[in-house]
Amino acid sequence: MAEKGKAAVFSGPGKPFEIQELPLPEVAPDGILVKNTAAVICGSDLHVWRNDSGRPWDRDPVIMGHEFTGVVAKLGRNVTADSLRRPLREGDRVAFPFFFPCHNCYWCVRGEHHSCPYRSRPNFQGVVKYPFADGGYSEYFYLQPGAYKFKVPDELPDNSIPPVNCALAQVLFGLEKVRVHFGDTVVIQGAGGLGIYATAVARDMGASQVIVIDGQLNRLELATRCGATSTVDMSAYKTPEERVARVKELTGGIGADVVVEVVGVAAATLEGLDMVRINGKYLDIGNISGGRLDMPANKVISGQIQWTGVAHYNPWIIESALQFLARTKDTYPLSNVVSDTFPLEKINEAFEFAEWQGKSSGSRAQRVVLNP
Ligand SMILES: [Zn+2]
Ligand SMILES: [Zn+2]
């Protein structure tokens, strides 16, 4: 095996990624070296690349990329199975959470791995600190001892796997957490990758109506093929008031049981809260870069809204995501969520392309993928 692997190193917003050859880690008896096969450019990677938070970059260079998958390149000598005790061999495809809970804190001992405050994002520790194979935009990734890993079912096509550990797992966990009931009406704000997955998952959970809102027709068309019962085109319904009125109209004047925000713009939350029925639920996922909201303090109280924020997920979600994709692969064209692929060497071009796609009304990209 090669002693070194290529990685795209990021040194801060406004600077191009640089391809570097970095030494591979020594594989511990309980560790696994993964050869990355596909890594997504996620909305949150674009937030960092553009510096949406506005904070100065005062960190060591990092290997970005958290939404990715690969095959087992080298098993530590004690590893013979995945986290569900199924045999695991070199060459097998694996899916895994991109963050590692500490297993040793107030939250972890309660099984709340998603909220462990000490959970690490190894890809963000910087390439000055060993091991270097610690991100998706890299040929190799090191699954440290104790990491969860799940063998990918043979029937899944390669291009449906990369978004499993971020986009799909995130909406699945969120919808599980707020509990969509059989017969519910669900509104999805945003038809990017997360919105498309949320649409299919909500339908699969038994929602009788799934209303998807977006400004791009091609995305709304994909949403319809993935289970949306109605769509709201933002170029036809131009203002928040018009869109809220449209949702009310589609729900018999009541509003939705569950509204899901996967836009990543603070104003969407303000708008979405007005679409929730009295005593309904609002699931906030996209607004991770911290835009500000200005609203009456009693808005949530008067509407008796259960407002839930989620970030990350529990490990079993990866397995249920894989099972969901396998079970629905002939029902929903979810592998279309991955739309364009680039080699790792073209990472700068790929980011520019993903950025342009996000803004262009004629675009078709849901998620741009790098093949390391
Ligand atoms: Zn992501
Ligand atoms: Zn912990």
Coordinates of C-alpha atoms and ligand atoms in Angstrom, one line a residue:
M1 CA 0.0 0.0 0.0
A2 CA 1.1 3.6 -0.6
E3 CA 2.8 5.2 2.3
K4 CA 1.4 8.5 1.4
G5 CA -2.0 9.7 0.2
K6 CA -3.2 12.8 -1.6
A7 CA -5.3 15.3 0.3
A8 CA -6.8 18.7 -0.6
V9 CA -5.6 21.1 2.1
F10 CA -7.7 24.2 2.9
S11 CA -5.9 27.2 4.5
G12 CA -8.8 29.6 4.8
P13 CA -11.6 31.3 2.9
G14 CA -10.5 33.0 -0.3
K15 CA -7.5 30.7 -0.8
P16 CA -7.4 27.8 -3.2
F17 CA -7.2 24.2 -2.0
E18 CA -3.8 22.8 -2.4
I19 CA -3.2 19.1 -3.2
Q20 CA -0.5 17.7 -0.8
E21 CA 1.0 14.2 -0.3
L22 CA 0.6 13.4 3.4
P23 CA 1.9 10.3 5.3
L24 CA -0.7 7.7 6.0
P25 CA -1.4 6.7 9.6
E26 CA -0.3 3.6 11.3
V27 CA -3.4 1.4 11.6
A28 CA -4.0 0.5 15.2
P29 CA -5.2 -3.1 16.0
D30 CA -8.8 -1.7 16.3
G31 CA -8.6 1.0 13.6
I32 CA -9.6 0.9 9.9
L33 CA -8.0 2.8 7.0
V34 CA -10.6 3.7 4.4
K35 CA -9.9 4.5 0.8
N36 CA -12.3 7.3 0.1
T37 CA -14.3 6.9 -3.1
A38 CA -16.7 9.8 -3.0
A39 CA -16.9 13.1 -1.0
V40 CA -19.8 15.6 -1.3
I41 CA -19.5 19.3 -1.3
C42 CA -22.1 20.0 1.4
G43 CA -23.8 23.3 2.0
S44 CA -21.9 23.6 5.3
D45 CA -18.6 23.2 3.4
L46 CA -19.7 26.1 1.2
H47 CA -20.5 28.1 4.4
V48 CA -16.8 27.6 5.5
W49 CA -15.3 28.2 2.1
R50 CA -17.2 31.4 1.7
N51 CA -16.7 32.3 5.4
D52 CA -20.4 32.9 6.0
S53 CA -19.8 33.2 9.7
G54 CA -17.6 36.3 9.1
R55 CA -15.1 35.1 11.7
P56 CA -11.4 35.5 10.9
W57 CA -9.6 32.2 10.0
D58 CA -7.1 31.7 12.8
R59 CA -6.6 27.9 12.5
D60 CA -4.1 25.5 11.0
P61 CA -4.8 24.2 7.5
V62 CA -7.4 21.4 7.4
I63 CA -8.7 18.7 5.2
M64 CA -12.4 19.5 4.7
G65 CA -15.1 17.1 3.6
H66 CA -17.4 15.3 6.1
E67 CA -20.0 13.8 3.8
F68 CA -18.3 10.9 2.2
T69 CA -17.8 7.2 1.9
G70 CA -15.2 4.6 0.9
V71 CA -14.0 1.1 0.9
V72 CA -11.9 -0.7 3.5
A73 CA -8.2 -0.3 2.5
K74 CA -6.7 -1.9 5.6
L75 CA -8.3 -3.5 8.7
G76 CA -6.6 -3.3 12.1
R77 CA -5.7 -6.9 13.1
N78 CA -8.5 -7.1 15.7
V79 CA -11.2 -5.9 13.3
T80 CA -13.3 -8.6 11.7
A81 CA -16.8 -7.2 11.7
D82 CA -18.8 -3.9 11.4
S83 CA -20.7 -2.3 14.2
L84 CA -23.6 -4.8 13.7
R85 CA -21.2 -7.7 13.9
R86 CA -21.4 -8.5 10.2
P87 CA -18.2 -9.7 8.7
L88 CA -16.0 -6.9 7.2
R89 CA -13.2 -7.5 4.7
E90 CA -10.8 -5.3 2.9
G91 CA -12.5 -4.0 -0.3
D92 CA -16.0 -3.8 1.4
R93 CA -17.9 -0.5 1.0
V94 CA -18.5 1.2 4.4
A95 CA -20.6 4.1 5.7
F96 CA -19.8 5.8 9.0
P97 CA -20.6 8.9 11.0
F98 CA -18.1 11.7 10.2
F99 CA -17.8 12.7 13.9
F100 CA -16.8 10.8 16.9
P101 CA -18.6 11.0 20.3
C102 CA -16.2 10.8 23.3
H103 CA -18.2 7.8 25.0
N104 CA -17.2 9.3 28.3
C105 CA -19.4 12.2 29.3
Y106 CA -22.9 13.1 30.7
W107 CA -24.5 12.9 27.2
C108 CA -22.7 9.8 26.0
V109 CA -23.6 7.7 29.0
R110 CA -27.2 8.6 28.3
G111 CA -26.8 7.4 24.7
E112 CA -27.1 10.9 23.3
H113 CA -24.1 10.7 21.0
H114 CA -25.4 13.4 18.7
S115 CA -25.2 16.0 21.5
C116 CA -21.9 15.0 23.1
P117 CA -20.1 18.3 23.5
Y118 CA -16.7 16.6 23.1
R119 CA -17.5 14.9 19.8
S120 CA -14.7 15.5 17.5
R121 CA -14.6 16.4 13.8
P122 CA -11.2 14.9 13.0
N123 CA -11.1 16.6 9.7
F124 CA -11.0 19.9 11.5
Q125 CA -8.0 19.2 13.8
G126 CA -5.6 20.6 11.2
V127 CA -2.9 18.8 9.1
V128 CA -0.2 19.7 11.6
K129 CA -1.5 17.0 13.9
Y130 CA -1.2 13.3 13.3
P131 CA -3.0 11.3 11.9
F132 CA -3.4 13.3 8.7
A133 CA -5.9 11.1 6.9
D134 CA -8.8 12.8 8.6
G135 CA -11.2 14.2 6.1
G136 CA -13.3 13.4 3.0
Y137 CA -11.3 15.5 0.5
S138 CA -8.5 13.1 0.7
E139 CA -7.5 9.7 -0.7
Y140 CA -7.6 8.1 2.7
F141 CA -9.5 8.4 5.9
Y142 CA -8.6 6.9 9.3
L143 CA -11.5 5.4 11.3
Q144 CA -10.1 5.5 14.7
P145 CA -10.6 2.6 17.2
G146 CA -14.1 2.7 18.6
A147 CA -15.6 4.4 15.5
Y148 CA -18.9 3.1 14.2
K149 CA -18.9 1.6 10.7
F150 CA -21.6 -0.1 8.7
K151 CA -21.2 -2.4 5.7
V152 CA -23.1 -1.0 2.7
P153 CA -25.8 -3.4 1.2
D154 CA -24.7 -4.8 -2.1
E155 CA -27.8 -3.7 -3.9
L156 CA -27.1 0.1 -3.4
P157 CA -25.5 1.9 -6.4
D158 CA -22.2 3.7 -5.5
N159 CA -23.6 7.2 -6.1
S160 CA -26.4 6.9 -3.6
I161 CA -24.0 6.3 -0.6
P162 CA -21.9 9.5 -0.1
P163 CA -24.8 11.7 1.3
V164 CA -25.8 9.0 3.7
N165 CA -23.6 10.2 6.6
C166 CA -24.7 13.9 6.5
A167 CA -27.6 15.0 4.4
L168 CA -29.7 11.8 4.7
A169 CA -28.7 10.9 8.2
Q170 CA -29.4 14.5 9.4
V171 CA -33.0 14.8 8.1
L172 CA -33.8 11.2 9.1
F173 CA -32.6 11.8 12.6
G174 CA -34.5 15.2 12.8
L175 CA -37.8 13.7 11.5
E176 CA -37.4 10.8 13.9
K177 CA -36.9 13.2 16.7
V178 CA -39.9 15.4 16.1
R179 CA -41.9 12.3 15.2
V180 CA -43.9 12.5 12.0
H181 CA -47.2 10.6 12.4
F182 CA -49.1 8.6 9.9
G183 CA -51.4 11.1 8.0
D184 CA -49.4 14.2 8.9
T185 CA -48.9 17.2 6.7
V186 CA -45.2 18.1 6.3
V187 CA -43.8 21.3 4.7
I188 CA -40.2 21.2 3.5
Q189 CA -38.5 24.5 3.1
G190 CA -35.7 24.0 0.5
A191 CA -35.3 21.3 -2.1
G192 CA -31.5 20.9 -2.1
G193 CA -30.1 17.5 -1.1
L194 CA -31.4 17.7 2.4
G195 CA -34.9 18.8 1.2
I196 CA -35.1 16.0 -1.3
Y197 CA -34.2 13.4 1.3
A198 CA -36.6 14.9 3.8
T199 CA -39.4 14.7 1.3
A200 CA -38.9 11.0 0.6
V201 CA -38.3 10.2 4.3
A202 CA -41.5 12.1 5.4
R203 CA -43.5 10.2 2.8
D204 CA -42.0 6.9 3.8
M205 CA -42.9 7.7 7.5
G206 CA -46.6 8.0 6.5
A207 CA -47.1 11.7 5.8
S208 CA -50.2 12.1 3.6
Q209 CA -49.2 15.5 2.3
V210 CA -45.6 16.8 1.7
I211 CA -45.4 20.3 0.4
V212 CA -42.0 21.4 -0.9
I213 CA -40.9 25.0 -1.3
D214 CA -38.0 26.2 -3.4
G215 CA -37.0 28.7 -6.1
Q216 CA -35.7 26.3 -8.7
L217 CA -38.1 24.4 -10.9
N218 CA -35.8 21.5 -11.6
R219 CA -35.3 20.9 -7.9
L220 CA -39.1 21.0 -7.4
E221 CA -39.5 18.5 -10.2
L222 CA -37.1 16.1 -8.4
A223 CA -39.0 16.7 -5.2
T224 CA -42.2 15.6 -6.9
R225 CA -40.5 12.4 -8.2
C226 CA -39.3 11.8 -4.6
G227 CA -42.7 12.0 -3.0
A228 CA -43.8 15.7 -2.8
T229 CA -47.6 16.0 -3.1
S230 CA -47.4 19.7 -3.9
T231 CA -44.7 22.2 -4.6
V232 CA -44.5 26.0 -4.0
D233 CA -42.4 27.8 -6.5
M234 CA -40.8 30.9 -5.0
S235 CA -40.8 32.7 -8.3
A236 CA -44.6 32.4 -8.4
Y237 CA -45.1 33.0 -4.7
K238 CA -42.6 35.8 -4.2
T239 CA -43.1 37.0 -0.6
P240 CA -43.1 35.2 2.7
E241 CA -46.7 36.2 3.2
E242 CA -47.8 34.7 -0.2
R243 CA -46.0 31.4 0.6
V244 CA -47.5 31.2 4.1
A245 CA -51.0 31.9 2.6
R246 CA -50.4 29.2 0.0
V247 CA -49.4 26.6 2.7
K248 CA -52.5 27.6 4.6
E249 CA -54.6 27.1 1.5
L250 CA -53.1 23.7 0.8
T251 CA -53.8 22.6 4.4
G252 CA -57.4 23.7 4.6
G253 CA -56.5 26.9 6.6
I254 CA -54.9 24.9 9.3
G255 CA -51.1 24.9 8.7
A256 CA -48.7 22.0 8.7
D257 CA -48.2 19.5 11.4
V258 CA -44.5 19.6 10.8
V259 CA -42.4 22.2 9.0
V260 CA -38.7 21.4 8.2
E261 CA -36.1 24.1 7.5
V262 CA -33.3 23.0 5.3
V263 CA -32.5 26.3 3.6
G264 CA -29.7 27.7 5.8
V265 CA -31.1 31.3 5.7
A266 CA -32.4 32.8 8.9
A267 CA -35.4 34.5 7.2
A268 CA -36.7 31.0 6.3
T269 CA -37.1 30.1 9.9
L270 CA -39.2 33.2 10.6
E271 CA -41.3 32.4 7.5
G272 CA -41.6 28.7 8.4
L273 CA -42.8 29.3 11.9
D274 CA -45.9 31.0 10.4
M275 CA -46.6 27.8 8.4
V276 CA -46.9 25.5 11.5
R277 CA -50.4 24.7 12.7
I278 CA -51.2 25.7 16.3
N279 CA -49.5 23.1 18.5
G280 CA -47.5 21.8 15.6
K281 CA -43.7 21.2 15.2
Y282 CA -40.9 23.2 13.6
L283 CA -37.7 21.3 12.8
D284 CA -34.6 23.6 12.3
I285 CA -31.6 22.0 10.6
G286 CA -30.2 24.3 7.9
N287 CA -29.4 27.4 9.9
I288 CA -26.0 26.4 11.2
S289 CA -24.1 29.5 10.2
G290 CA -25.9 31.6 12.7
G291 CA -27.9 34.3 10.9
R292 CA -30.0 36.5 13.3
L293 CA -33.8 36.4 13.8
D294 CA -36.0 39.3 15.0
M295 CA -39.5 38.2 16.0
P296 CA -42.1 38.8 18.7
A297 CA -41.0 36.9 21.8
N298 CA -44.4 35.2 22.2
K299 CA -44.6 33.9 18.6
V300 CA -43.7 30.3 19.6
I301 CA -45.7 30.4 22.8
S302 CA -48.9 31.7 21.2
G303 CA -48.6 29.2 18.4
Q304 CA -47.7 26.5 21.0
I305 CA -44.9 25.4 18.6
Q306 CA -42.5 22.7 19.4
W307 CA -39.3 24.2 17.9
T308 CA -36.6 21.6 17.6
G309 CA -33.0 22.1 16.5
V310 CA -30.8 19.2 15.6
A311 CA -27.2 18.8 14.7
H312 CA -25.6 15.4 14.1
Y313 CA -27.3 12.1 14.9
N314 CA -27.0 8.8 16.7
P315 CA -25.0 6.1 15.0
W316 CA -27.9 3.7 14.3
I317 CA -29.3 6.4 11.9
I318 CA -26.5 5.3 9.4
E319 CA -27.9 1.8 9.3
S320 CA -31.5 3.0 9.0
A321 CA -30.5 5.4 6.2
L322 CA -28.8 2.5 4.2
Q323 CA -31.9 0.3 4.7
F324 CA -34.2 3.1 3.6
L325 CA -32.2 3.6 0.4
A326 CA -32.1 -0.1 -0.3
R327 CA -35.8 -0.5 0.3
T328 CA -36.9 2.6 -1.8
K329 CA -34.3 2.4 -4.6
D330 CA -37.0 1.6 -7.1
T331 CA -39.5 4.1 -5.7
Y332 CA -37.6 7.4 -5.4
P333 CA -34.7 8.5 -7.7
L334 CA -32.6 9.4 -4.7
S335 CA -29.3 8.6 -6.4
N336 CA -30.1 11.7 -8.6
V337 CA -29.3 13.8 -5.5
V338 CA -25.6 13.4 -6.6
S339 CA -25.5 15.2 -9.8
D340 CA -22.0 16.1 -10.9
T341 CA -18.6 14.5 -10.2
F342 CA -15.0 15.9 -10.3
P343 CA -11.6 14.3 -9.5
L344 CA -10.0 15.5 -6.3
E345 CA -7.4 17.4 -8.3
K346 CA -10.2 19.6 -9.7
I347 CA -11.5 20.5 -6.2
N348 CA -11.2 24.3 -6.8
E349 CA -13.3 24.0 -10.0
A350 CA -15.8 21.8 -8.2
F351 CA -16.3 24.4 -5.4
E352 CA -16.8 27.1 -8.0
F353 CA -19.2 24.9 -9.8
A354 CA -21.2 24.0 -6.7
E355 CA -21.4 27.7 -5.8
W356 CA -22.6 28.7 -9.3
Q357 CA -25.1 25.8 -9.3
G358 CA -26.5 27.1 -6.0
K359 CA -27.2 30.5 -7.5
S360 CA -28.1 29.6 -11.0
S361 CA -31.8 29.2 -11.7
G362 CA -31.2 26.8 -14.6
S363 CA -29.0 24.5 -12.5
R364 CA -29.7 20.8 -11.9
A365 CA -27.1 20.0 -9.2
Q366 CA -28.3 18.8 -5.9
R367 CA -24.9 17.7 -4.6
V368 CA -21.5 18.0 -6.3
V369 CA -19.2 15.1 -5.6
L370 CA -15.4 14.7 -5.6
N371 CA -13.9 11.3 -6.4
P372 CA -10.5 11.0 -4.6
Ligands
ZN1 ZN -22.9 17.9 5.4
ZN2 ZN -19.4 12.4 25.1

